[in-house]
Short mmCIF file of the C-alpha atoms (twelve columns), coordinates in Angstrom:
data_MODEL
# 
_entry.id   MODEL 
# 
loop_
_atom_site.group_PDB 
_atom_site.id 
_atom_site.type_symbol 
_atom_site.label_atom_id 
_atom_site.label_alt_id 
_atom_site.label_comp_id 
_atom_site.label_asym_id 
_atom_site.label_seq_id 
_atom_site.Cartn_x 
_atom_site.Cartn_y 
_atom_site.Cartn_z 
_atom_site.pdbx_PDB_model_num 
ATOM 1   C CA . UNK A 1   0.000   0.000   0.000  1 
ATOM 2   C CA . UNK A 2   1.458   3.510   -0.759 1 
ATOM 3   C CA . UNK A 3   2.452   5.450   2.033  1 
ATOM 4   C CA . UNK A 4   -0.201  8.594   3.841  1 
ATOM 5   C CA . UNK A 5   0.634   11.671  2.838  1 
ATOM 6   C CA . UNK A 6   0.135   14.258  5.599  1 
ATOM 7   C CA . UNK A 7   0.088   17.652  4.401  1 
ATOM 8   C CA . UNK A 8   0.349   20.340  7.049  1 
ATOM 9   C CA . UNK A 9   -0.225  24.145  6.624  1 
ATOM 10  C CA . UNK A 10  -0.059  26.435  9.320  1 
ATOM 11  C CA . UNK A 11  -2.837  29.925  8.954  1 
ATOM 12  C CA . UNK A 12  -2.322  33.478  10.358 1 
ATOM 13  C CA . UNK A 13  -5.351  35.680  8.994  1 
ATOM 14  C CA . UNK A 14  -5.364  33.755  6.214  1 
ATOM 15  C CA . UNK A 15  -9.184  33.926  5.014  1 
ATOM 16  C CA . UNK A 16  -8.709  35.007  1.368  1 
ATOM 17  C CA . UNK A 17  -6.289  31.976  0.745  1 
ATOM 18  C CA . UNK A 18  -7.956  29.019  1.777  1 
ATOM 19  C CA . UNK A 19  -10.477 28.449  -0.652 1 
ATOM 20  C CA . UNK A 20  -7.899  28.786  -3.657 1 
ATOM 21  C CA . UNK A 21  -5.022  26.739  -1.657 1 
ATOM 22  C CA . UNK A 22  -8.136  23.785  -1.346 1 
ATOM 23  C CA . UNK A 23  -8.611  24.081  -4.967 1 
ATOM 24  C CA . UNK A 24  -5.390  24.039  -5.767 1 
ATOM 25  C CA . UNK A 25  -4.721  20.824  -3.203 1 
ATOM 26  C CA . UNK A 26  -7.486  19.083  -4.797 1 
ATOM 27  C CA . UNK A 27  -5.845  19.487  -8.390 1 
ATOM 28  C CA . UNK A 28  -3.130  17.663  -7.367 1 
ATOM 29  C CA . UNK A 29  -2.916  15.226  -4.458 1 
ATOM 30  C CA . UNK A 30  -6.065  12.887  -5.840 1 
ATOM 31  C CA . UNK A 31  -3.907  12.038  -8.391 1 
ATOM 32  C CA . UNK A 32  -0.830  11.091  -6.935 1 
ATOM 33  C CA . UNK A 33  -2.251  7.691   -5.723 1 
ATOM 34  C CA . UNK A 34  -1.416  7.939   -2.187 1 
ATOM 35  C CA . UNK A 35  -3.900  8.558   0.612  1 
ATOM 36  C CA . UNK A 36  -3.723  11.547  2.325  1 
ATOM 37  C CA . UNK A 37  -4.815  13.854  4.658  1 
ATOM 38  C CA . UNK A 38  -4.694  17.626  5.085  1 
ATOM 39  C CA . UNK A 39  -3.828  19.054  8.548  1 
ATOM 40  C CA . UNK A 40  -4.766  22.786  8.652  1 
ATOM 41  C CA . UNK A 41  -3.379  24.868  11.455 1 
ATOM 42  C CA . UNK A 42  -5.159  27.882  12.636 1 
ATOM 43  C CA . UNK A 43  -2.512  29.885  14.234 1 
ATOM 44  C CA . UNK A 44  -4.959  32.188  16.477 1 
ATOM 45  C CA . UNK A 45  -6.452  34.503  13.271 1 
ATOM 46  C CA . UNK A 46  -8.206  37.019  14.070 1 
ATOM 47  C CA . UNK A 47  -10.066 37.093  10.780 1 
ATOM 48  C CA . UNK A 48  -12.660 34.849  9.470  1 
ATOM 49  C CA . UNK A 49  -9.987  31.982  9.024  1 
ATOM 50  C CA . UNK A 50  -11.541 30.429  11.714 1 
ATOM 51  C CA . UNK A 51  -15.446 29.932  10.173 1 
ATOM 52  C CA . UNK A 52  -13.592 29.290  6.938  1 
ATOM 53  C CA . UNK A 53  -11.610 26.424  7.819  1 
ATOM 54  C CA . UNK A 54  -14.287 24.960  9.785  1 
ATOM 55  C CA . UNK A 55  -17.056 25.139  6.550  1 
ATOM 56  C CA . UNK A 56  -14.042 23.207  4.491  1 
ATOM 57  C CA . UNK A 57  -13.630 20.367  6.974  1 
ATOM 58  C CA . UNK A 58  -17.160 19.750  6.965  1 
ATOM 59  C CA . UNK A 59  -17.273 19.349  3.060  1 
ATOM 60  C CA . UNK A 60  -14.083 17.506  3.002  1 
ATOM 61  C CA . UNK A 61  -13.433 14.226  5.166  1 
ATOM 62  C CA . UNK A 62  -9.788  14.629  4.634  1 
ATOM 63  C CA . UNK A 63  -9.118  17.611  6.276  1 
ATOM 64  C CA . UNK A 64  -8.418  18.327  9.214  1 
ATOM 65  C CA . UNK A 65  -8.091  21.148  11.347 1 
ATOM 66  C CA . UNK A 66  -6.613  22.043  14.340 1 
ATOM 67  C CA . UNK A 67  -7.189  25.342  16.041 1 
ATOM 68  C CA . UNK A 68  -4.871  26.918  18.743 1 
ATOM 69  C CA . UNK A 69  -5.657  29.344  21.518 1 
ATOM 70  C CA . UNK A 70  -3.664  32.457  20.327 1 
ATOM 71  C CA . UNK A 71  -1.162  32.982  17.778 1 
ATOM 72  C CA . UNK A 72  1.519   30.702  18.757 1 
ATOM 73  C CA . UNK A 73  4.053   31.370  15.062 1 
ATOM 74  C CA . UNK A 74  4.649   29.232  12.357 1 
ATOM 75  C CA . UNK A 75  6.710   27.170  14.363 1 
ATOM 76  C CA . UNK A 76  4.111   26.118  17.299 1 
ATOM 77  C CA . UNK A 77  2.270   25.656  14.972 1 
ATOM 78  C CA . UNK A 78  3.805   23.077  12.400 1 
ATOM 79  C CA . UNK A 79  4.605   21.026  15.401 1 
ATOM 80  C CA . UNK A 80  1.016   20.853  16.315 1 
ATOM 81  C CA . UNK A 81  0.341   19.981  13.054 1 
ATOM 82  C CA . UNK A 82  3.121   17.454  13.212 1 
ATOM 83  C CA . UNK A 83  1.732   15.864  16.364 1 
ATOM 84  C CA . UNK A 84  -1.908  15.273  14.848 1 
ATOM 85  C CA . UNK A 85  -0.085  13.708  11.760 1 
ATOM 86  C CA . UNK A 86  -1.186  10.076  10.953 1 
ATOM 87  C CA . UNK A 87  0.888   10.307  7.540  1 
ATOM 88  C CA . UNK A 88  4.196   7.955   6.821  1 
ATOM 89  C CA . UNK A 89  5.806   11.318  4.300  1 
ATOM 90  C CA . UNK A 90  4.861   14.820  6.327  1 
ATOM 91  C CA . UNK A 91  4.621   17.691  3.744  1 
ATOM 92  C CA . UNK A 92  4.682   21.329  5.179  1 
ATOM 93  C CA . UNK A 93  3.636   24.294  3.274  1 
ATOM 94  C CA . UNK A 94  2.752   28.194  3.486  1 
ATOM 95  C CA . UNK A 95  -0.856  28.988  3.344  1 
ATOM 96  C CA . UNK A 96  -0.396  32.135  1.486  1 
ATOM 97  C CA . UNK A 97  -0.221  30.866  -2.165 1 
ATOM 98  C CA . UNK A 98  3.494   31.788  -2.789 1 
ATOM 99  C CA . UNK A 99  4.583   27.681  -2.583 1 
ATOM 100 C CA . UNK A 100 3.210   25.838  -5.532 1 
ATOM 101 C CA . UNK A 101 1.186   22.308  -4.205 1 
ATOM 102 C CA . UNK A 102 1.749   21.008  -8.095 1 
ATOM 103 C CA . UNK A 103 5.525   20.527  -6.484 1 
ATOM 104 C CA . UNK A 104 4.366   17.752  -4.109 1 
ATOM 105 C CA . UNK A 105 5.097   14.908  -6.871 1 
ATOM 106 C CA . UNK A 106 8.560   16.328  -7.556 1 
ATOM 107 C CA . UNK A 107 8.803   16.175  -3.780 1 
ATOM 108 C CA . UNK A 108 7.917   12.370  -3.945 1 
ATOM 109 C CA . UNK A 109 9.958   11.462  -6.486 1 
ATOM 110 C CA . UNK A 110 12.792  12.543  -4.859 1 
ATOM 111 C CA . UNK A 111 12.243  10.298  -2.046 1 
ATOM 112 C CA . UNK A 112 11.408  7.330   -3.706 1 
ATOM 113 C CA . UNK A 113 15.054  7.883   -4.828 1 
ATOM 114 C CA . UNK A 114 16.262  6.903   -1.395 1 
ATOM 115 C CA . UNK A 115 16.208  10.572  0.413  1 
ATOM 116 C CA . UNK A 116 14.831  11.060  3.906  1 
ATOM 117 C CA . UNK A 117 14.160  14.359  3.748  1 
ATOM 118 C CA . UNK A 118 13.457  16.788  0.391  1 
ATOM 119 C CA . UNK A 119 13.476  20.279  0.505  1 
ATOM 120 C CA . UNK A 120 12.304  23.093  -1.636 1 
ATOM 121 C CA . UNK A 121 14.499  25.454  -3.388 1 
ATOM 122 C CA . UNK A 122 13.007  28.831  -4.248 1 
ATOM 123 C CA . UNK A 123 15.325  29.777  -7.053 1 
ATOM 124 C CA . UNK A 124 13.232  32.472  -8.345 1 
ATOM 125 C CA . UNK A 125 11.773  34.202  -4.808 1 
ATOM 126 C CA . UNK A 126 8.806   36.705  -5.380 1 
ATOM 127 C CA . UNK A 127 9.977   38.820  -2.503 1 
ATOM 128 C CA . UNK A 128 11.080  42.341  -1.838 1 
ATOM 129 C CA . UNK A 129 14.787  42.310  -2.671 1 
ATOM 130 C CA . UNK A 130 15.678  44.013  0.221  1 
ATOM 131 C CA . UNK A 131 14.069  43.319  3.497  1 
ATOM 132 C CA . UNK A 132 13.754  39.237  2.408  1 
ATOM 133 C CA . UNK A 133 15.633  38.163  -0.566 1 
ATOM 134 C CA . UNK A 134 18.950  39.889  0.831  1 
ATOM 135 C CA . UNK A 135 18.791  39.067  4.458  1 
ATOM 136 C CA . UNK A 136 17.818  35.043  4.015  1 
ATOM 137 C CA . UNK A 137 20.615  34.850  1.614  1 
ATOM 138 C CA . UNK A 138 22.552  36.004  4.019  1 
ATOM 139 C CA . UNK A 139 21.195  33.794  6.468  1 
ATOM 140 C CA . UNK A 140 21.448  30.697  4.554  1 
ATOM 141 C CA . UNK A 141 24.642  31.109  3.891  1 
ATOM 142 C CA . UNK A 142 25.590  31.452  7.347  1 
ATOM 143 C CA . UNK A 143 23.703  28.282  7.971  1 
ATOM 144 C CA . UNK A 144 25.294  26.093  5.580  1 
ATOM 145 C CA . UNK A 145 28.948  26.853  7.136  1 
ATOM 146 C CA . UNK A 146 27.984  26.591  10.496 1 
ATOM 147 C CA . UNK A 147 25.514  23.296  9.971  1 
ATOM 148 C CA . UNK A 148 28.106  21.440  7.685  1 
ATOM 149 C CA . UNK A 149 24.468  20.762  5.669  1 
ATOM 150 C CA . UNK A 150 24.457  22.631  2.514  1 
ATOM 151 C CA . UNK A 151 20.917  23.736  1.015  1 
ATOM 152 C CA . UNK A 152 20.352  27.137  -0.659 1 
ATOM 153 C CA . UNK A 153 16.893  27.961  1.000  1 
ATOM 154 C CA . UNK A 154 16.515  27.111  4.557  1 
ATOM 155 C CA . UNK A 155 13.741  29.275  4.776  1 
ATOM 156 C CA . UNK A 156 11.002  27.346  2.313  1 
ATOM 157 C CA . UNK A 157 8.714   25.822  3.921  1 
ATOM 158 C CA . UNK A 158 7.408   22.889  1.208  1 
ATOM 159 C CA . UNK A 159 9.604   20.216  2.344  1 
ATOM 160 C CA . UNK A 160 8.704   16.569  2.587  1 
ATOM 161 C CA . UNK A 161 10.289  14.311  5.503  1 
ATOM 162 C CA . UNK A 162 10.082  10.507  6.251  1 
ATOM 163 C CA . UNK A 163 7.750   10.378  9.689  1 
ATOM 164 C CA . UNK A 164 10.510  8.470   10.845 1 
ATOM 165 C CA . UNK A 165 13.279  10.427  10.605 1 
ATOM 166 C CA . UNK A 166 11.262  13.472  12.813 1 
ATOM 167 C CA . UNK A 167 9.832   11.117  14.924 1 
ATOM 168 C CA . UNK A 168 10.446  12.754  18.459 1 
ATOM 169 C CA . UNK A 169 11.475  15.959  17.295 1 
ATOM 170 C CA . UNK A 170 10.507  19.128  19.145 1 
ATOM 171 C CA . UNK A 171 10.317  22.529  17.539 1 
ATOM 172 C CA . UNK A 172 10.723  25.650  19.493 1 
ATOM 173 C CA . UNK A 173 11.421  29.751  18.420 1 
ATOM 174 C CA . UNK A 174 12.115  29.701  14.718 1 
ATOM 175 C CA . UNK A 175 13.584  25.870  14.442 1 
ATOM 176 C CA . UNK A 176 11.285  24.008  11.750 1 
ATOM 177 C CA . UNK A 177 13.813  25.399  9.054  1 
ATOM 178 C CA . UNK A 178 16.470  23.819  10.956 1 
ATOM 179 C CA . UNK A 179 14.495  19.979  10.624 1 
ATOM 180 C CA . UNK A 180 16.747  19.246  7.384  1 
ATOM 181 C CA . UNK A 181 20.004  19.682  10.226 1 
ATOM 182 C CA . UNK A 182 19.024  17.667  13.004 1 
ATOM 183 C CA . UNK A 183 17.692  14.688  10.294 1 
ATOM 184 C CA . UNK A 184 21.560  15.036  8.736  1 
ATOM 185 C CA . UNK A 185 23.235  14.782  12.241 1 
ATOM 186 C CA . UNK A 186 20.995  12.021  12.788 1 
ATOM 187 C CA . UNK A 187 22.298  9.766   9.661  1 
ATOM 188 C CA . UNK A 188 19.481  10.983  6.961  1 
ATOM 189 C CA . UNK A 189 19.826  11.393  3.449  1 
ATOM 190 C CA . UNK A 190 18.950  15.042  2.388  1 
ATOM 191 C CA . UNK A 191 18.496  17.053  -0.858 1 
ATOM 192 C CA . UNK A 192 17.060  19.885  -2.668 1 
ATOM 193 C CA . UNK A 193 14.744  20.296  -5.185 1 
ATOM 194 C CA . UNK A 194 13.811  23.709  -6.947 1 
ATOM 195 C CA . UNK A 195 10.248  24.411  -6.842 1 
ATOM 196 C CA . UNK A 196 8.304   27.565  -8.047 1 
ATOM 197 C CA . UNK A 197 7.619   30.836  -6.251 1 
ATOM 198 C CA . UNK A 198 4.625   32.711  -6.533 1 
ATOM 199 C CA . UNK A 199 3.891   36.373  -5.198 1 
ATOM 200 C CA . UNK A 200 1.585   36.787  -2.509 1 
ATOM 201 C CA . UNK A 201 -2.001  38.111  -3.707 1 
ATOM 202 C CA . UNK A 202 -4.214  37.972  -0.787 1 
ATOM 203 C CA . UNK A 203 -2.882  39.200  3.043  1 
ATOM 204 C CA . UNK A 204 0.246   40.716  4.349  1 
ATOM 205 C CA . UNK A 205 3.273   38.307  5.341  1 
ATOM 206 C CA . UNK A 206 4.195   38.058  8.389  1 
ATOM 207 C CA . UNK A 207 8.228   38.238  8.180  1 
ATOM 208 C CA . UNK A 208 10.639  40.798  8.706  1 
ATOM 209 C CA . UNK A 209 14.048  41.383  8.523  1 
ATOM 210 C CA . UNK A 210 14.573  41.178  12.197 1 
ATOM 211 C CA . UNK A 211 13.325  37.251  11.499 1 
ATOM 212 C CA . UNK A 212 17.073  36.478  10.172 1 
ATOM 213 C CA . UNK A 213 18.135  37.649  13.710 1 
ATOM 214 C CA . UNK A 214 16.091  35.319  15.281 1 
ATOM 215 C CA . UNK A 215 16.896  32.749  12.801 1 
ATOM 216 C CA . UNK A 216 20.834  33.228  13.511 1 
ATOM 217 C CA . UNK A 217 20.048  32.561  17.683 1 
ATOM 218 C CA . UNK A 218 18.542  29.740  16.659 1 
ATOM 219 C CA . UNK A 219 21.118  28.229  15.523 1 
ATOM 220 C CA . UNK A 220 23.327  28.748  17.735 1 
ATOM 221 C CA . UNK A 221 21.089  26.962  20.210 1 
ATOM 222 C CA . UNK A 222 20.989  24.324  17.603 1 
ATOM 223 C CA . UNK A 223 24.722  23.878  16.814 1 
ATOM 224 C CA . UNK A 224 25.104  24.064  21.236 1 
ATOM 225 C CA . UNK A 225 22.270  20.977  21.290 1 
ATOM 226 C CA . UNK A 226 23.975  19.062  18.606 1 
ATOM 227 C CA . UNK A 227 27.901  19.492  19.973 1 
ATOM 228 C CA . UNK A 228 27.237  19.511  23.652 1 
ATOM 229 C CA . UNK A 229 23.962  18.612  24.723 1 
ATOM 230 C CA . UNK A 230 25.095  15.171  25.822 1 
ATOM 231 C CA . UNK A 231 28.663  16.421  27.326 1 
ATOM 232 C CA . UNK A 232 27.550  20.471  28.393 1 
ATOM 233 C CA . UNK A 233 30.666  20.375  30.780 1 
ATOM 234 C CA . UNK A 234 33.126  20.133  28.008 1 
ATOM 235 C CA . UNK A 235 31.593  23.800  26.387 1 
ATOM 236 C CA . UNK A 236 30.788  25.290  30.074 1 
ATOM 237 C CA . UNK A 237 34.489  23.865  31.590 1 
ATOM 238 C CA . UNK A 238 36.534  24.476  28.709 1 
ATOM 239 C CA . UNK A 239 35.623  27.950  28.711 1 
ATOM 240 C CA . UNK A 240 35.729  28.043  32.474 1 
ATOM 241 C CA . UNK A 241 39.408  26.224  32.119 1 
ATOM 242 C CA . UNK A 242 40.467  29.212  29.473 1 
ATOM 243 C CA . UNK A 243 39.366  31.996  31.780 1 
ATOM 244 C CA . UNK A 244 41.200  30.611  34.897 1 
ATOM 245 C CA . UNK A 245 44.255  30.254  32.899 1 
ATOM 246 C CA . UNK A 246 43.536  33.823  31.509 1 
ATOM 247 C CA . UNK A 247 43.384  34.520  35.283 1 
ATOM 248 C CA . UNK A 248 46.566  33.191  36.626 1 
ATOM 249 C CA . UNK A 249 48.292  34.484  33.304 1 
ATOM 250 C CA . UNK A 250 47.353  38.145  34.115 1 
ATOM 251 C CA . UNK A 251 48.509  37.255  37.824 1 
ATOM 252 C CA . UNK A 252 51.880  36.651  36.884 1 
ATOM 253 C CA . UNK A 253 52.338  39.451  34.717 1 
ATOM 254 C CA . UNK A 254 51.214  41.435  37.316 1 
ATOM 255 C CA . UNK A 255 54.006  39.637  39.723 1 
ATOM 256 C CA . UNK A 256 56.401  40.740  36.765 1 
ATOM 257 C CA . UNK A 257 55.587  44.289  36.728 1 
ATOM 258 C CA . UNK A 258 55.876  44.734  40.013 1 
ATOM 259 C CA . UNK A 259 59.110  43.336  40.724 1 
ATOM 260 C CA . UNK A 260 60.814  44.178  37.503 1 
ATOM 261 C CA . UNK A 261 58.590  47.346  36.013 1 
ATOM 262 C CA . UNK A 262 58.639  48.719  39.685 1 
ATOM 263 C CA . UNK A 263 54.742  49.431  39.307 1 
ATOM 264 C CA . UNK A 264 52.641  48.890  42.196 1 
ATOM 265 C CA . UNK A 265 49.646  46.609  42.027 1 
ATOM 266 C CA . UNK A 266 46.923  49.410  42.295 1 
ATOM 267 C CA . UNK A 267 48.316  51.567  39.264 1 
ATOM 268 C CA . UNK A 268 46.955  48.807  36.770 1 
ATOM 269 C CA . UNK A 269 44.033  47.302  36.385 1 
ATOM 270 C CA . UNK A 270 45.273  44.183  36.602 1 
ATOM 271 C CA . UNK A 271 44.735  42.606  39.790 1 
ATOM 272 C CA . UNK A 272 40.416  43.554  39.181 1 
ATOM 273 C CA . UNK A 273 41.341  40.953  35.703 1 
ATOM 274 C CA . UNK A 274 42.838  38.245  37.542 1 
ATOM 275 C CA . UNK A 275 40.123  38.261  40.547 1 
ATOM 276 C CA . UNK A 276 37.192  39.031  37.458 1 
ATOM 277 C CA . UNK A 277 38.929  35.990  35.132 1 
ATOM 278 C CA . UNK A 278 38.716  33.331  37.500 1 
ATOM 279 C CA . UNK A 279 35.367  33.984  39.504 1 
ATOM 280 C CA . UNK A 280 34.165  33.554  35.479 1 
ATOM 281 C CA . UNK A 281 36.038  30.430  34.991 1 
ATOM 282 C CA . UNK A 282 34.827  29.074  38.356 1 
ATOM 283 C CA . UNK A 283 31.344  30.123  37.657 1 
ATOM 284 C CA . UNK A 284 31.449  28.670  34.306 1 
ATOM 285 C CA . UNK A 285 32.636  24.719  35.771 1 
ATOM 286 C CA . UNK A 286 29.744  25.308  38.168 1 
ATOM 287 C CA . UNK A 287 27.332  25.173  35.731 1 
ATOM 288 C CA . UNK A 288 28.705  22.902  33.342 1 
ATOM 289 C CA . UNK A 289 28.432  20.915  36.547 1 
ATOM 290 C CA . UNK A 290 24.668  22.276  36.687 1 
ATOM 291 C CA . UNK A 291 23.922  20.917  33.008 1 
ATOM 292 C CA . UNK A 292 25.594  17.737  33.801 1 
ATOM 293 C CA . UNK A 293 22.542  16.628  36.151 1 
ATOM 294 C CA . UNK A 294 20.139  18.463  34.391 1 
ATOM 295 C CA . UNK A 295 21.518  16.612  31.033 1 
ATOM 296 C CA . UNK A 296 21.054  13.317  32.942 1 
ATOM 297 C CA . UNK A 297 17.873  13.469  34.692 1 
ATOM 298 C CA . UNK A 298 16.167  14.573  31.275 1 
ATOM 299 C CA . UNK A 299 17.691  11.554  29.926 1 
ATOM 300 C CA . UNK A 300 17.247  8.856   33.223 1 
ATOM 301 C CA . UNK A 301 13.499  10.489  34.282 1 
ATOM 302 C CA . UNK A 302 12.030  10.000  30.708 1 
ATOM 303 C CA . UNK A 303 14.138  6.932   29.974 1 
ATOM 304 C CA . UNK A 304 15.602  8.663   26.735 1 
ATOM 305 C CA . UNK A 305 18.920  6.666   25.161 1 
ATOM 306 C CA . UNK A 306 21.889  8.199   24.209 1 
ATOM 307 C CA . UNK A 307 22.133  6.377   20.774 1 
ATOM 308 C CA . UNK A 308 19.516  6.062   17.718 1 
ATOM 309 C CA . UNK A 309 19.507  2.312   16.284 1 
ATOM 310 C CA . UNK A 310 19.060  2.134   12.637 1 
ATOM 311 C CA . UNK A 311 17.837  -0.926  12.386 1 
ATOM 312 C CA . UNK A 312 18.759  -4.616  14.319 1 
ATOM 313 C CA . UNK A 313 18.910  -8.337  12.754 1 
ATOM 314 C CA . UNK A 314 17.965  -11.300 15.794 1 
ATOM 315 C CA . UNK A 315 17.725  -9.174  18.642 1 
ATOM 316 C CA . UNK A 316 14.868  -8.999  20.642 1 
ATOM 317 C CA . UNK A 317 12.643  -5.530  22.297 1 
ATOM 318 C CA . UNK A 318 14.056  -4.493  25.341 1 
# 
């Protein structure tokens, strides 16, 4: 049997899209010979997104739709769409028009190649030059070097992904761009496909350029959860370890100016370095200490491993 499809679309005040993004989901994923299901996301709208979405799930037994409290973002609200998911491929998409749902199949094809994960590639963006075009190059970029995982658009969000290899994932701030990272740390296959770019016709969007900001801590947080999350002490001691040594380094040239410069301790500011250097490096151990339990009790409490099996041959559940 071919595997569910789940597509999942988060909505902000997204009333004048839906009935066009239907149509245009209905020209496409009957034909693609794979049951689906489409999970849409009402992100707290305070328009008539709400009423609308409701009036489409009752025409339609194959959608679904989830509505949250408030607006949560994008990224709330992909992983409650992710969480109601029943589908074996998880497709997630704008609801504003600008991705293209005829792209789905090219999305497909590309996994039945062997990839885990498929991402879209806007080659030709529709969006103002300056205040998105320029700043998510910028960021992309910056993500590729510091990820190791090359793709050109981070940012689009039509990407397909095996259930499996997101299976446990949590998304917080601006991290479902960052899904495509954490499945290639993990062992997956991932690749790019370009797929088309329309302009928006109906609502405002929702990004600015303060989003690459945002996008940047992310990362960080990212890259930190990836190197160190299992060993925090070696990031929060090694940097503890540098500043004492920058500490007893500033101690001894202070010992050498004094007994060979003939300066006096208080006419540098010296001895405030060494005392400032190594209450940081001190304070730093301490809490790589800190994350050290913290690290393990998330791991012991919830009975979370420390490895990901691929797959076993005459071994039996634990």
């Amino acid at each position: 049997m071919p595997d569910m499809l789940s597509i999942i679309i988060p909505l902000y005040n997204e009333q004048d899209n839906i009935a066009p993004l239907y149509d245009k989901l209905d020209a496409v994923l009957p034909g693609l010979g794979h049951p689906y299901e489409i999970i849409l996301v009402n992100d707290g709208s305070g328009d008539a997104t709400r009423e609308r979405l409701d009036a489409l799930a009752c025409r339609d037994d194959r959608i679904r739709v989830v509505h949250l409290r408030r607006n949560f973002g994008q990224t709330a609200a992909m992983m409650a769409g992710i969480d109601m998911a029943r589908g074996d491929i998880l497709i997630p998409m704008d609801g504003d028009l600008q991705n293209d749902p005829a792209d789905i199949p090219r999305l497909l094809a590309k996994l039945d190649e062997g990839y885990d994960v498929v991402s879209g590639w806007r080659k030709d963006r529709k969006d103002n030059p300056i205040k998105r075009n320029f700043p998510s190059r910028v960021a992309n970029g910056l993500i590729s070097v510091i990820s190791g995982v090359r793709l050109h658009d981070y940012g689009c969000s039509l990407k397909a992904y095996r259930r499996a290899i997101i299976k446990g994932v949590k998304l917080y701030g601006e991290m479902h761009r960052f899904i495509p990272i954490h499945a290639a740390w993990q062992g997956a296959r991932v690749t790019e496909v370009g797929v088309a770019h329309h302009p928006r016709i109906h609502g405002e969007s929702k990004y600015g350029i303060e989003r690459t900001v945002k996008v940047i801590l992310d990362l960080m947080t990212v890259k930190f959860l990836d190197k160190y999350a299992q060993k925090p002490m070696y990031l929060f001691g090694g940097f503890g370890l540098a500043s004492i040594a920058a500490s007893i380094g500033f101690f001894l040239f202070m010992l050498y100016c004094k007994f060979f410069l003939g300066k006096s301790f208080i006419e540098t500011p010296l001895p405030l370095a060494v005392v400032m250097f190594m209450l940081i490096g001190i304070i730093a151990i301490f809490m790589g200490l800190i994350a050290e339990i913290l690290m393990r009790t998330y791991h012991e409490s919830q009975d979370k491993p420390t490895y990901i099996v691929d797959c076993t041959r005459n071994c039996k559940e634990p």
